[in-house]
Amino acid sequence: MPLTVPVDDLKRKANQLRRQVLEMSYAHGGHISTCYSYVEILVALYYGGILRHDPQRPEWAERDRFLLSKGHGETLLFAALADMGYFPAEWCDTAYRGGECRLGGHVDHKIPGIETTSGALGHGLGLGCGMAWAAGRAGHGHHHYVLMGDAECSEGSVWEAALFAARHNLGNLVAIVDRNRIGSLDFTENYIALEPFADKWRAFGWEVREVIDGHDFHQLTQALTAKRPADRPLMVIAHTVKGKGVAAFENDPTWHVRAVTADLIDQARAELRGESR
Amino acid sequence: MNAAATDFSTVDMRDAFFLRLYDIARQDPAVVLLSNDFGAPSLDRFRADLAGQFVNAAISEQNMISMAAGMAMAGRKPVVYSIASFLTLRALEQVKVDICVMGAKVMLVGVGCGYAYSVDGPTHHATEDIAIMRALSGMAVWSPSESPVAGAMADLIHDLPGPAYLRFDRGRWPSLGELDLERGLRVLGSGDDVVIVATGIMTHRALAVAEALRQSGTACRVVDLVRLSPPARSELAAALAAAGRVVTIEEQAAPGGLGGLVAEFMADEGLLRPLLRLAIDPAKVFAYGERDRLHRDRGLDLDGAVTRIGAWMGR
C-alpha cells in the first residue's frame, strides 16, 4: 500500500525519537547506534498505519504483535511506546535508574506494549512462530512482526525457526532484519558469511523482499504491505546504516555499546536539529 | 486431583502420562503437544486422532521451547516432550528466558532420568537435571516414582500455575500407595533412626535399603519427594525432624541434586541432622553401561547403599 500518513510527518517523528533516544542514552549509555538503525522501520510500523494496535488496550486480543528480538534496541522502543501513550513519558526520564528499575537495559514483557522479554538473541523468531502457529490455528487474523538484527542471524535458533515457519505456512508471520552489516565487534562479513543473505531465506522457503534504503518510508511500507502469498512467511531485509542520523555514530562498530559523552552531545544535538528543519 | 479410572500400574511412566493426556486433549483443544521428532508407542494414537494438536517441532529444541512459550502466550496449553537431557541442556536459555522470565505456562516432560538410557551414554543421561531445573525461578519440578502418579500428572495441565518440569523414568513402576499431589511428597514407613529421602524410581531402591536396614536393627522411614521444587515445607520438615539421621539417595551427579536440596532445606529450616548424600561421584558421572552395573560401581545399588549407610553409622 502507499503511505497513508504524510511522509514529512513520519520523518518528523523519526527525528523526534532520535532526539529522545540521544537524551536517554546521554544519561545512561547503551546501544544508541542499534536504535538509530531501525528508527524508520519502527516509525513505519507504528506510526505509518501498518501495525494494528491500541495504546489504551495493550492486551487487546486482536492487536498485531511486534516482537523486538534484538532486545538491546530498547531505548527507541521505550521512547516510542511512551510517545504513543502506552505508559507515562516520565518513565523514560527515570529509565535505567532508581535501584531496581522499571525500564532497564533490554525490553521486558512486563512493560505495557512490549510482548516479550529479549536481550538473549535468537529467541524472537521462535516465539513469533509459536504465536503465529497458535493464532493461525484459531483463525485469528492478526499478524506477528519480529524485528531481528543481522548479526543475530548467526544464532542457530533463528534458522530452526526459519525451517519451521516455512513448513507450517505461517503467512501471518513477518520477520524484518535490520541489515546494518555491523555486529558487536566488527562488520558482519568480516567474521561470518551472512551473504548471500536473501538467497538463504529464499532457499528456506520464505517470501523475501529487500529494502534498498531501510530509512526510506516509501520503500519500507511497500515491502511490508504489498500483497504476498498467504501461505508463506515474509522476510523483509532492510538495508540500513547503523547509527543513522548522527555522523559520528554512523557505520562505526565501536558505537555498538558506548556512552554519548559530553564532548559529542552538542554536536549530535545540532545535527539532529538540522535534520528536523 | 483426578487420577483417572485407567489402571496405570502396568504401563510405562510416559505411557501412563500420554494415555491420560490423550483423554484431556480430546476434551480441551487448547492442549498442544510438541516433540522434537521423538515418539512413543503411546503417542501414536494422539498423533493420529489429534493431529491438529500435535507439533513435530523437529530436532530443534531451542525453537521448540521458544515456540511453546509463544503458544502459551497465545492461549494454548503446551506440553513439550523430549529426552530429558536435551530438554534441560540444549535449550536451557530458552527455558529460562522464554518460559521462566515470562512466566509462560508450559509443561516440560523429559524422559530418561539419571542413567535410564544406560548404554546410550552421557549424551542421553540426565544426571544433572534436578540441579539445573530447580535453580530456575518459578519452575515447578516433579519427579514421580511410579506410573500411576505419572499418569495423574497429566491433569496438572488443566490449571498450571506456571512453568513445570516433569521428569519421567523409563519402564513400569507400580504404585507405592496414596499420594496427595498438592503436598507432593509421601512418607513411607515410620522408623525414626534414619529417614531416607529419595525421588523418582530411586524411591523403590530406598524402600529396599530401608527394609535391609530394618532387618539389621535400624528403623527407617522413606520420604518419596515427588515435587522437588518447591517442596512442601512443613511436611518435609516434619518428616526430617522425626528421625535422628538423614540419608539422600539419587541417580544424579552430587552437586546440586536431591542431596543438595535436602542440605539447603535443613540449613534454612535450622533442622540440623547428620546427613549422608548417596549420589554419583562427580568424577564418575560419564559412562556407558547397564544401569544396574553403573549403580553398583557407584555404590547406589542395594548392597552398596546399605554398606555405605552402615559404615556412616559406625556399624
XYZ file of C-alpha atoms in Angstrom:
592
model
C 0.000 0.000 0.000
C 1.139 3.614 -0.469
C 1.856 5.714 2.602
C -1.303 6.624 4.447
C 0.487 9.206 6.563
C 2.324 12.205 5.052
C 5.972 11.289 4.756
C 7.031 14.535 6.393
C 5.060 13.603 9.493
C 6.900 10.296 9.653
C 10.258 11.996 9.176
C 9.463 14.444 11.967
C 8.501 11.563 14.218
C 11.721 9.738 13.388
C 13.718 12.825 14.239
C 11.805 13.374 17.479
C 12.525 9.795 18.555
C 16.203 10.025 17.629
C 16.481 13.139 19.772
C 14.794 11.459 22.684
C 16.978 8.366 22.364
C 20.011 10.663 22.343
C 18.992 12.263 25.625
C 18.152 8.905 27.237
C 21.462 7.490 26.040
C 23.391 10.546 27.188
C 22.106 9.960 30.647
C 22.811 6.251 30.522
C 24.882 4.931 27.671
C 23.678 1.844 25.893
C 23.067 0.864 22.297
C 22.358 4.120 20.519
C 23.578 3.064 17.075
C 21.417 -0.075 17.257
C 18.416 2.148 17.936
C 19.184 4.660 15.200
C 19.474 1.817 12.742
C 15.804 0.869 12.979
C 14.059 4.167 13.689
C 12.365 4.307 10.286
C 11.337 0.642 10.498
C 9.691 1.255 13.857
C 8.061 4.505 12.774
C 6.710 2.923 9.584
C 5.168 0.083 11.580
C 3.690 2.041 14.490
C 3.060 5.496 13.040
C 2.642 4.587 9.391
C -0.560 2.635 9.847
C 0.887 -0.840 9.322
C 0.531 -2.246 12.840
C -2.978 -2.651 14.175
C -2.671 -1.672 17.807
C -4.248 0.431 20.526
C -2.085 2.051 23.216
C -5.101 2.192 25.505
C -5.507 -1.592 25.243
C -2.049 -3.202 25.260
C -3.638 -6.623 25.821
C -6.212 -6.269 23.019
C -6.518 -9.806 21.661
C -6.686 -8.743 18.010
C -3.639 -6.488 18.057
C -0.770 -7.195 15.739
C 2.237 -8.382 17.714
C 5.579 -6.631 17.427
C 8.493 -8.573 18.898
C 11.790 -6.764 19.256
C 14.076 -9.756 19.066
C 17.167 -7.531 19.162
C 16.240 -6.569 22.688
C 19.178 -4.219 23.131
C 17.360 -1.709 20.951
C 15.094 -0.990 23.884
C 15.706 2.763 24.221
C 13.937 3.535 20.965
C 11.010 1.253 21.690
C 10.610 2.786 25.160
C 10.595 6.276 23.676
C 8.040 5.331 21.020
C 5.724 3.436 23.364
C 5.731 6.347 25.806
C 5.114 8.771 22.939
C 2.104 6.737 21.814
C 0.705 6.596 25.320
C 1.415 3.022 26.367
C 2.905 4.357 29.582
C 3.716 7.781 31.060
C 6.548 9.719 29.436
C 8.087 10.193 32.875
C 9.042 6.531 32.881
C 11.644 7.342 30.220
C 13.104 10.094 32.382
C 13.891 7.573 35.072
C 14.890 4.719 32.765
C 17.986 2.805 33.846
C 17.891 4.437 37.283
C 16.304 4.116 40.680
C 17.788 0.956 42.065
C 15.607 -1.798 40.642
C 14.376 -0.008 37.555
C 11.146 -0.307 35.599
C 12.759 0.414 32.238
C 16.088 -1.381 32.134
C 18.723 -2.224 29.591
C 16.624 -4.599 27.498
C 12.950 -4.978 26.626
C 10.815 -6.732 29.218
C 7.396 -8.309 28.845
C 6.085 -6.570 31.959
C 6.247 -3.152 30.280
C 2.936 -2.170 28.624
C 3.166 -2.614 24.861
C 6.108 -4.980 24.957
C 5.235 -8.534 24.008
C 8.322 -10.459 25.014
C 11.431 -10.152 27.107
C 14.540 -10.084 24.976
C 18.239 -9.489 25.302
C 19.404 -13.002 24.662
C 19.403 -13.170 20.885
C 17.750 -15.648 18.581
C 14.570 -16.070 20.614
C 12.143 -13.717 18.887
C 11.531 -15.664 15.699
C 10.737 -18.856 17.628
C 8.386 -17.015 19.962
C 6.769 -15.434 16.922
C 6.427 -18.843 15.271
C 4.610 -20.222 18.305
C 2.268 -17.254 18.462
C 1.648 -17.290 14.718
C 1.013 -21.020 14.670
C -1.493 -20.763 17.504
C -3.226 -17.688 16.049
C -3.488 -19.259 12.623
C -4.966 -22.455 14.032
C -7.523 -20.463 15.965
C -8.491 -18.472 12.875
C -7.311 -15.127 14.245
C -6.412 -12.500 11.680
C -3.661 -10.576 13.407
C -0.058 -10.552 12.254
C 3.257 -11.049 14.012
C 6.228 -8.803 13.217
C 9.598 -9.911 14.524
C 12.492 -7.472 14.211
C 15.931 -9.064 14.307
C 19.422 -7.744 13.938
C 21.518 -9.113 11.103
C 24.316 -10.275 13.413
C 21.628 -12.013 15.491
C 21.029 -14.261 12.499
C 24.232 -16.104 13.395
C 22.186 -17.849 16.089
C 21.227 -21.376 15.053
C 17.835 -20.984 16.655
C 16.935 -18.369 14.019
C 17.330 -20.969 11.316
C 15.457 -23.588 13.323
C 12.538 -21.182 13.378
C 13.000 -20.376 9.691
C 12.635 -24.052 8.824
C 9.501 -24.387 10.908
C 7.774 -21.236 9.689
C 8.079 -22.195 6.041
C 6.902 -25.764 6.540
C 3.912 -24.639 8.564
C 2.941 -21.920 6.083
C 2.966 -19.130 8.638
C 1.653 -16.392 6.372
C 0.808 -14.329 9.442
C 4.484 -14.057 10.362
C 6.700 -11.222 9.139
C 10.373 -11.097 10.012
C 12.330 -7.917 9.462
C 16.102 -7.907 9.563
C 17.842 -4.644 10.314
C 20.717 -5.289 7.919
C 23.187 -2.669 9.078
C 26.118 -5.021 8.474
C 27.649 -4.433 11.886
C 27.695 -6.760 14.885
C 29.010 -6.010 18.327
C 32.686 -6.044 17.477
C 33.071 -5.815 13.735
C 31.376 -5.703 10.350
C 29.449 -8.948 9.916
C 31.076 -10.059 6.701
C 34.494 -9.756 8.302
C 33.767 -12.671 10.577
C 30.836 -14.667 9.199
C 29.244 -15.252 5.808
C 25.714 -13.968 6.135
C 25.686 -13.243 2.402
C 24.070 -14.207 0.168
C 21.557 -13.388 2.861
C 18.367 -13.002 0.841
C 19.103 -16.180 -1.071
C 19.432 -18.094 2.176
C 15.949 -17.069 3.272
C 14.539 -17.834 -0.162
C 16.128 -21.263 -0.035
C 14.432 -21.770 3.331
C 11.076 -21.173 1.674
C 10.335 -17.602 2.676
C 8.939 -14.776 0.589
C 11.846 -12.350 0.634
C 11.846 -8.620 -0.024
C 14.848 -6.367 0.163
C 14.557 -2.723 1.053
C 17.448 -0.972 -0.604
C 17.199 2.032 1.710
C 15.914 0.928 5.084
C 15.465 4.540 6.094
C 13.025 5.303 3.261
C 9.394 5.180 4.363
C 8.041 4.553 0.883
C 10.289 1.565 0.323
C 9.693 0.125 3.785
C 5.930 0.472 3.545
C 5.845 -1.062 0.102
C 7.862 -4.086 1.230
C 5.835 -4.608 4.385
C 2.402 -4.233 2.863
C 2.468 -5.326 -0.793
C 0.305 -8.348 -1.469
C 2.061 -11.581 -0.754
C 1.312 -15.295 -0.753
C -0.965 -16.134 2.164
C 0.831 -19.365 2.907
C 4.413 -18.184 3.270
C 6.190 -16.204 5.940
C 7.624 -12.896 4.796
C 11.203 -11.761 5.304
C 11.940 -8.079 4.803
C 15.647 -7.338 4.687
C 16.078 -3.641 5.323
C 19.496 -2.314 4.379
C 20.246 0.288 6.990
C 23.059 2.377 8.379
C 23.955 1.607 11.953
C 23.913 4.858 13.905
C 21.972 6.627 11.126
C 21.340 10.301 11.827
C 24.481 11.431 13.595
C 27.660 11.276 11.561
C 29.868 10.320 14.492
C 27.762 7.220 15.229
C 27.346 6.012 11.668
C 28.957 2.835 10.370
C 31.350 2.557 13.273
C 31.383 -0.773 15.126
C 32.726 0.852 18.270
C 29.363 2.521 18.744
C 27.554 -0.763 19.385
C 27.793 -0.169 23.122
C 29.088 3.224 24.030
C 28.015 6.176 26.110
C 27.403 9.513 24.434
C 29.927 11.758 26.110
C 29.746 15.468 26.856
C 32.090 16.386 24.020
C 29.755 14.735 21.488
C 26.347 15.628 22.810
C 26.182 19.186 21.481
C 27.326 18.127 18.052
C 24.777 15.292 17.977
C 22.007 17.598 19.125
C 22.906 20.122 16.453
C 22.890 17.504 13.710
C 19.500 16.253 14.751
C 18.127 19.791 14.959
C 19.353 20.369 11.440
C 17.596 17.277 10.160
C 14.301 18.415 11.549
C 14.355 21.759 9.755
C -6.538 -34.185 41.553
C -8.261 -36.705 39.325
C -6.103 -39.781 38.968
C -8.412 -41.132 36.231
C -10.046 -44.509 36.003
C -7.364 -46.159 33.865
C -5.107 -48.605 35.671
C -1.703 -47.158 35.013
C 0.217 -49.504 37.282
C 1.033 -51.865 34.434
C 2.306 -49.355 31.892
C 5.429 -47.305 31.339
C 5.503 -43.962 33.130
C 5.363 -41.867 29.989
C 2.666 -44.108 28.524
C 0.552 -43.549 31.612
C 1.040 -39.821 31.137
C 0.215 -39.863 27.426
C -2.809 -42.102 27.883
C -4.255 -39.607 30.306
C -3.148 -36.609 28.253
C -4.955 -38.039 25.238
C -8.252 -38.012 27.121
C -7.628 -34.494 28.353
C -6.616 -33.161 24.945
C -9.720 -34.626 23.316
C -11.794 -32.537 25.669
C -9.597 -29.453 25.594
C -8.418 -28.256 22.167
C -6.082 -25.740 23.822
C -3.730 -28.574 24.765
C -0.859 -28.849 22.272
C 1.855 -31.466 22.393
C 5.256 -30.611 20.941
C 8.005 -33.142 20.359
C 11.486 -32.864 18.943
C 10.889 -35.646 16.428
C 10.706 -38.068 19.324
C 7.907 -40.563 19.746
C 6.491 -43.270 21.918
C 4.051 -46.042 21.051
C 1.517 -44.408 23.308
C 1.856 -41.205 21.288
C 0.766 -42.785 18.036
C -2.914 -42.538 18.885
C -2.503 -38.899 19.913
C -0.754 -38.095 16.653
C -3.372 -39.911 14.583
C -6.510 -38.676 16.299
C -5.394 -35.225 17.409
C -3.133 -34.235 14.537
C -4.054 -30.577 14.927
C -2.812 -30.620 18.495
C 0.492 -32.332 17.818
C 3.538 -30.478 16.518
C 6.667 -32.286 15.471
C 8.992 -29.366 16.129
C 11.927 -31.276 14.629
C 15.323 -31.717 16.230
C 15.266 -28.050 17.127
C 14.988 -27.891 20.883
C 15.705 -24.191 21.157
C 12.992 -23.308 18.693
C 10.640 -25.848 20.231
C 10.885 -24.187 23.635
C 10.518 -20.670 22.215
C 7.502 -21.768 20.204
C 5.899 -23.422 23.208
C 6.269 -20.161 25.126
C 4.752 -18.254 22.204
C 1.868 -20.719 22.070
C 1.254 -20.307 25.793
C 1.137 -16.527 25.330
C -1.407 -17.110 22.575
C -3.655 -19.036 24.957
C -2.582 -22.591 24.306
C -1.558 -25.169 26.895
C 1.696 -26.562 25.523
C 3.251 -29.808 26.670
C 6.810 -30.275 25.418
C 8.154 -33.792 25.217
C 11.770 -34.818 24.768
C 14.547 -36.905 26.189
C 15.318 -35.125 29.463
C 18.945 -34.313 28.740
C 18.117 -32.465 25.511
C 15.201 -30.641 27.089
C 17.139 -29.358 30.058
C 20.517 -28.642 28.496
C 20.225 -27.911 24.791
C 17.553 -25.278 25.261
C 18.296 -24.075 28.769
C 18.455 -20.385 27.901
C 15.109 -20.633 26.132
C 13.701 -22.371 29.205
C 14.980 -19.600 31.432
C 14.130 -16.567 29.297
C 11.110 -17.566 27.241
C 9.410 -19.715 29.864
C 10.582 -18.708 33.343
C 11.257 -14.987 32.933
C 7.949 -14.537 31.152
C 6.093 -16.982 33.380
C 4.819 -18.945 30.395
C 2.582 -21.809 31.461
C 4.428 -24.556 29.666
C 4.716 -28.155 30.827
C 8.065 -29.738 30.014
C 8.151 -33.520 30.026
C 11.557 -35.146 29.977
C 12.024 -38.882 29.851
C 15.107 -40.801 30.816
C 16.126 -39.636 34.278
C 19.594 -40.386 35.518
C 21.090 -43.410 33.824
C 17.803 -44.590 32.321
C 19.375 -44.527 28.855
C 22.142 -46.714 30.279
C 24.303 -47.910 27.369
C 23.436 -44.858 25.265
C 25.861 -42.907 27.378
C 26.391 -39.404 28.710
C 24.725 -37.586 25.810
C 21.457 -39.258 26.762
C 21.870 -39.362 30.529
C 20.047 -36.776 32.618
C 22.402 -36.746 35.574
C 22.200 -33.011 36.327
C 18.589 -32.148 35.568
C 17.488 -31.763 39.189
C 20.234 -29.248 39.930
C 19.562 -27.368 36.708
C 15.812 -27.174 36.782
C 15.336 -26.467 40.456
C 17.667 -23.479 40.084
C 15.187 -21.782 37.752
C 12.891 -19.286 39.417
C 9.237 -20.239 39.131
C 9.858 -23.686 37.690
C 7.959 -26.462 39.453
C 9.945 -29.706 39.318
C 8.098 -33.011 39.544
C 9.719 -36.402 39.800
C 7.208 -39.238 40.106
C 8.291 -42.629 41.372
C 5.564 -44.680 39.760
C 3.396 -44.953 36.647
C 0.007 -44.123 38.247
C 1.341 -40.839 39.615
C 2.922 -40.045 36.244
C -0.481 -40.576 34.664
C -2.217 -38.379 37.214
C 0.229 -35.577 36.480
C -1.293 -35.025 33.057
C -4.165 -33.383 34.907
C -1.841 -30.619 36.066
C -2.203 -29.142 32.555
C -5.776 -28.066 33.352
C -4.697 -25.275 35.620
C -0.941 -24.914 35.507
C 0.061 -22.073 37.849
C 3.358 -21.534 35.997
C 6.134 -23.444 34.267
C 6.560 -27.081 35.189
C 9.169 -29.732 34.506
C 8.167 -33.371 34.812
C 10.957 -35.928 34.846
C 9.926 -39.456 33.976
C 11.881 -42.647 34.166
C 11.523 -45.474 31.717
C 9.662 -48.646 32.498
C 6.695 -49.764 34.545
C 6.714 -48.763 38.144
C 3.907 -49.972 40.392
C 2.049 -47.841 42.857
C 3.558 -47.138 46.253
C 0.212 -46.129 47.683
C -1.727 -42.947 48.078
C -0.176 -39.623 47.159
C -1.656 -36.189 47.634
C -0.266 -34.241 44.701
C -0.951 -30.960 46.486
C 1.646 -31.989 49.067
C 3.892 -33.590 46.506
C 5.526 -35.991 48.945
C 4.666 -39.010 50.993
C 6.255 -40.737 53.934
C 6.591 -44.496 53.679
C 7.243 -46.370 56.915
C 7.638 -44.952 60.382
C 11.110 -45.758 61.719
C 12.909 -42.908 63.441
C 16.590 -43.866 63.381
C 17.079 -42.806 59.791
C 14.959 -41.037 57.207
C 15.918 -41.767 53.624
C 14.855 -39.108 51.124
C 14.546 -40.271 47.552
C 12.855 -39.226 44.341
C 11.805 -40.889 41.099
C 12.451 -44.571 40.810
C 15.212 -44.368 43.404
C 12.385 -44.345 45.933
C 11.975 -48.053 45.188
C 15.668 -48.520 45.925
C 15.299 -46.523 49.122
C 12.490 -48.791 50.277
C 14.658 -51.866 49.711
C 17.516 -50.211 51.595
C 15.160 -49.327 54.441
C 13.978 -52.922 54.657
C 17.558 -54.241 54.754
C 18.484 -51.754 57.462
C 15.391 -52.663 59.416
C 16.465 -56.284 59.431
C 19.744 -55.263 60.974
C 18.013 -53.215 63.622
C 17.907 -49.729 62.149
C 14.408 -48.284 61.925
C 13.889 -46.222 58.749
C 11.270 -44.175 57.076
C 11.418 -43.147 53.438
C 10.334 -39.836 52.007
C 9.238 -40.039 48.382
C 9.805 -36.452 47.317
C 7.699 -36.154 44.171
C 7.640 -32.367 43.901
C 11.228 -31.289 44.259
C 10.570 -27.640 43.712
C 9.040 -26.114 45.609
C 8.969 -28.840 48.256
C 6.105 -28.931 50.746
C 7.989 -27.184 53.512
C 6.104 -28.153 56.629
C 5.610 -31.770 55.590
C 9.251 -32.200 54.609
C 10.443 -30.513 57.779
C 8.249 -32.771 59.878
C 9.495 -35.892 58.116
C 13.142 -34.899 58.562
C 12.684 -33.844 62.177
C 11.195 -37.202 63.061
C 14.464 -39.091 62.580
C 17.941 -38.761 64.043
C 19.799 -39.086 60.779
C 19.117 -38.209 57.163
C 20.215 -40.061 54.049
C 19.520 -38.982 50.494
C 19.805 -41.338 47.560
C 19.660 -40.257 43.951
C 20.896 -41.092 40.493
C 22.323 -37.621 39.919
C 25.745 -36.036 39.956
C 26.144 -34.986 43.558
C 26.428 -31.183 43.174
C 23.059 -29.504 43.460
C 20.922 -32.607 43.274
C 18.486 -34.067 45.765
C 21.139 -34.233 48.467
C 21.964 -30.602 47.898
C 18.289 -29.750 48.035
C 17.874 -31.504 51.393
C 21.074 -29.965 52.781
C 19.886 -26.482 51.823
C 16.472 -27.196 53.209
C 17.796 -28.363 56.574
C 20.100 -25.370 56.822
C 17.281 -22.970 56.011
C 14.922 -24.628 58.466
C 17.512 -24.825 61.224
C 16.931 -28.546 61.196
C 20.419 -29.890 61.554
C 20.886 -33.642 61.341
C 23.814 -35.776 60.279
C 23.388 -36.084 56.503
C 24.736 -38.712 54.127
C 24.335 -37.944 50.436
C 24.375 -41.012 48.240
C 24.765 -39.673 44.709
C 27.073 -40.064 41.751
C 30.647 -39.049 42.433
C 31.209 -36.114 40.045
C 34.340 -37.835 38.751
C 32.339 -40.911 37.763
C 29.289 -39.404 36.095
C 30.069 -40.009 32.436
C 29.813 -43.645 31.476
C 28.207 -46.218 29.203
C 26.811 -49.399 30.623
C 23.950 -51.396 32.006
C 22.103 -49.420 34.602
C 22.494 -51.986 37.393
C 26.207 -52.101 36.769
C 26.517 -48.330 36.736
C 24.704 -48.243 40.076
C 26.881 -50.939 41.565
C 30.094 -49.224 40.548
C 28.876 -46.012 42.160
C 27.586 -47.518 45.368
C 23.968 -46.810 44.551
C 22.819 -50.439 44.368
C 21.118 -52.075 47.332
C 24.226 -53.647 48.840
C 26.378 -50.612 48.190
C 23.905 -48.234 49.753
C 23.360 -50.423 52.799
C 27.112 -50.810 53.280
C 27.766 -47.092 52.980
C 24.981 -46.208 55.381
C 26.184 -48.829 57.848
C 29.737 -47.500 57.728
C 28.489 -43.951 58.162
C 26.541 -45.024 61.223
C 29.611 -46.733 62.634
C 28.283 -50.244 62.380
